[in-house]
C-alpha positions in Angstrom: 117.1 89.0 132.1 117.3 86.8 129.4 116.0 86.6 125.6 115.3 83.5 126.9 112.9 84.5 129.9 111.6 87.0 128.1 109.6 85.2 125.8 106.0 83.7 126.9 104.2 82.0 123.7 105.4 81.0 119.9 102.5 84.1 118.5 103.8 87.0 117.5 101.8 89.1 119.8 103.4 88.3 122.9 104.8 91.5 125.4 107.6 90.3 126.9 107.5 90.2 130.8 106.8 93.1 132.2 109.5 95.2 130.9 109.9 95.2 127.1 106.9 95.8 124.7 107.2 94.4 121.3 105.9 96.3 118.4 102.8 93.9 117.7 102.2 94.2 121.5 102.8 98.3 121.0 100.1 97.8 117.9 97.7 96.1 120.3 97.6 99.0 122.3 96.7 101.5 119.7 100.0 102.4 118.4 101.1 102.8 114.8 104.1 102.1 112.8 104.0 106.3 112.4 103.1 106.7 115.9 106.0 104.5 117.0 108.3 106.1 115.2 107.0 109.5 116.0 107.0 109.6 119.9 109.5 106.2 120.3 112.3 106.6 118.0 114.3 103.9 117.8 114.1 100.5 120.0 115.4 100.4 123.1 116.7 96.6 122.2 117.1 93.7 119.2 116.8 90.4 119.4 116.7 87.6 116.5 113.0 86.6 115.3 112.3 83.5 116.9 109.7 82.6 114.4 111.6 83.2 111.5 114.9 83.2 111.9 115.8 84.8 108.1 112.6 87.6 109.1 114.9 91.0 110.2 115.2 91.2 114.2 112.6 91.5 117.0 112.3 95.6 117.8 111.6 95.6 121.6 111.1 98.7 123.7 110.8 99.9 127.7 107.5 99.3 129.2 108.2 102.1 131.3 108.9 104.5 128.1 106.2 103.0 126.3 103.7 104.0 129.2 105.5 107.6 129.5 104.9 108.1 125.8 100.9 107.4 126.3 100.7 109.9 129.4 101.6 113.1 127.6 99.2 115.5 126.0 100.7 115.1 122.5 100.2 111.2 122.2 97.0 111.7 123.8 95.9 114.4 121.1 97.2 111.8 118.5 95.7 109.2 120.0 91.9 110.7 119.7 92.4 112.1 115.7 93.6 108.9 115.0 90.5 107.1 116.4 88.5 109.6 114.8 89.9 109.1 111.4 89.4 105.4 111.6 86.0 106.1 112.6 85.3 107.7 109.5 87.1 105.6 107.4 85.3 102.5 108.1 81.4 104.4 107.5 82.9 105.3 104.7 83.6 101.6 104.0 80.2 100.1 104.8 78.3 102.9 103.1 80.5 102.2 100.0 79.8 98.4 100.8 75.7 99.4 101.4 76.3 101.4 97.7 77.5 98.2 95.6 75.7 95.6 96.9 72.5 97.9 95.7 74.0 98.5 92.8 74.4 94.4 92.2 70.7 94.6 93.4 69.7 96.1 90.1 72.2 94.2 88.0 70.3 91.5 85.2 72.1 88.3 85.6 71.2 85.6 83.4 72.4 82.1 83.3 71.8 79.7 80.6 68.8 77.5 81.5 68.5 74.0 80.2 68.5 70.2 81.6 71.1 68.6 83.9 72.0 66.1 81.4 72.0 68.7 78.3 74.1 70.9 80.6 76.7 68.2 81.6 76.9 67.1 78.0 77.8 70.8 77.4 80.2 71.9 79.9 82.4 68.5 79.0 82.3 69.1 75.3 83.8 72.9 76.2 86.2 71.5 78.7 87.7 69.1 75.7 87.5 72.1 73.2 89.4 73.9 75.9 92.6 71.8 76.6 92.5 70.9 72.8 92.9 74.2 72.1 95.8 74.8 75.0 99.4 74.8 73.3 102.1 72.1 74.3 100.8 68.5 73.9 97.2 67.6 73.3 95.2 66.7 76.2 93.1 63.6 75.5 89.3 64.2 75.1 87.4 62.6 78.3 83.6 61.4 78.5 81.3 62.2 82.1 81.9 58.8 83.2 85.9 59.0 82.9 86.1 62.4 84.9 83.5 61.5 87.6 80.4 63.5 89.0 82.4 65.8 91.3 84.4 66.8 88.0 81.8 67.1 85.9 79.7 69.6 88.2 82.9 71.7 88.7 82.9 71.8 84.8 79.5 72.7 84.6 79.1 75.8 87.4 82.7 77.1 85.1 80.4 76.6 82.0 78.0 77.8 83.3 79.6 80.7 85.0 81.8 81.6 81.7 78.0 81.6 79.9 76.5 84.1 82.0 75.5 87.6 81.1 75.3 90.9 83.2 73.7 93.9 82.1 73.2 96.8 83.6 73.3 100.6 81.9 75.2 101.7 85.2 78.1 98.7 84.7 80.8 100.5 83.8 79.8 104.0 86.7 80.0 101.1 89.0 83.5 100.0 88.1 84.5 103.6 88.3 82.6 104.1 91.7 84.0 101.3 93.6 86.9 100.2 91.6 86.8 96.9 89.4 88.5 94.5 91.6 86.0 94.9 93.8 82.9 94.9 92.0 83.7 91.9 89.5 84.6 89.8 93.0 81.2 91.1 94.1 79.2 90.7 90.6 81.1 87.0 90.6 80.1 85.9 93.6 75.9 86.9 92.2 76.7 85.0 89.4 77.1 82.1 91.4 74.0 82.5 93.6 72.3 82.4 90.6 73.3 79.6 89.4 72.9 77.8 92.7 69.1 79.0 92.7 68.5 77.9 89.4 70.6 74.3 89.7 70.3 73.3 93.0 72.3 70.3 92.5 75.3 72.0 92.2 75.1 74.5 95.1 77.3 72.6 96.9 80.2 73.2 94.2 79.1 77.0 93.8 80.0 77.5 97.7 83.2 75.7 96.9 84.1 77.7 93.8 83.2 81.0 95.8 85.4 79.9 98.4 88.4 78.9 96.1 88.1 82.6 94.8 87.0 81.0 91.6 89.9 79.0 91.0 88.4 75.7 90.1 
């Protein structure tokens, strides 16, 4: 048999024919890089990544030991702790989730409040004191009608974003709780609900800048 013969798709999930088991198709059925190496050892057979050929080489092992390994009582023991664990892990996951997002619940966002036009006037007057302020060469000041509409709003949820204010006595046990990666990605993503509430106009552009990750 072939390398050849052996393959069925371009994924990199495949299980090749029905007698060699790649290690995405082993992960598929519930095994583990630990596991593999624990009741597998080393592959039974290499051959070159077909997806990327500068990726290290496709580990491939017997079917027949792969289905040998999952009839024995010690697999089988691993098997059912390691469900368990993962059991627990993710309640522990949504209950920490379920904890933050009632924490955020509590949380006093405010954004600035004002006019469409006032706020457009402001967030382009910020965005030329910004790149006027950027070393290198000077960035020419631009009006609204140079940059566009679609600019201008993206200028004005990042104003508007940047002039927000969160207060909460129980900020920083929060941070400390769930880490502060993941409750300023959570307290961001508020913040531009807010906004979107209070200017409906540019809730398009909030969605947009949530789904960027806030890169705009």
């Amino acid at each position: 048999m072939t390398y050849m013969q052996l393959r069925h798709d371009t994924g990199d999930d495949w299980v090749s024919g029905s007698d060699w088991v790649s290690g995405s198709a082993l992960a598929q059925r519930g095994w583990t890089a630990a596991a593999i190496r624990r009741f597998l050892g080393e592959p039974d057979r290499t051959v070159p990544n077909p997806a990327f050929r500068t990726a290290g080489p496709m580990r491939l092992f017997r079917l027949e030991r792969v289905v040998a390994a999952e009839r024995t009582e010690p697999w089988q023991r691993w098997r059912d702790s390691f469900v368990r664990r993962s059991a627990r892990s993710r309640a522990a996951a949504a209950a920490k989730r379920a904890d933050l997002l009632a924490d955020i619940a509590t949380l006093d966002v405010r954004v600035p409040v004002m006019s469409m036009s006032a706020l457009a006037e402001l967030a382009v007057a910020h965005r030329n004191e910004v790149v006027r302020d950027r070393p290198g060469p000077r960035a020419e000041p631009v009006t609204a009608q140079e940059a566009g509409p679609a600019t201008v709003r993206r200028w004005m949820v990042s104003y508007l974003r940047q002039r927000s204010t969160v207060h909460n006595a129980t900020l920083d046990r929060m941070y400390a709780r769930v880490g502060r990666a993941e409750a300023t990605v959570a307290i961001r993503n508020t913040v531009f609900a807010i906004i979107a509430t209070t200017y409906p106009a540019l809730a398009d552009e909030t969605r947009r800048q949530v789904a960027r990750g806030a890169r705009a």
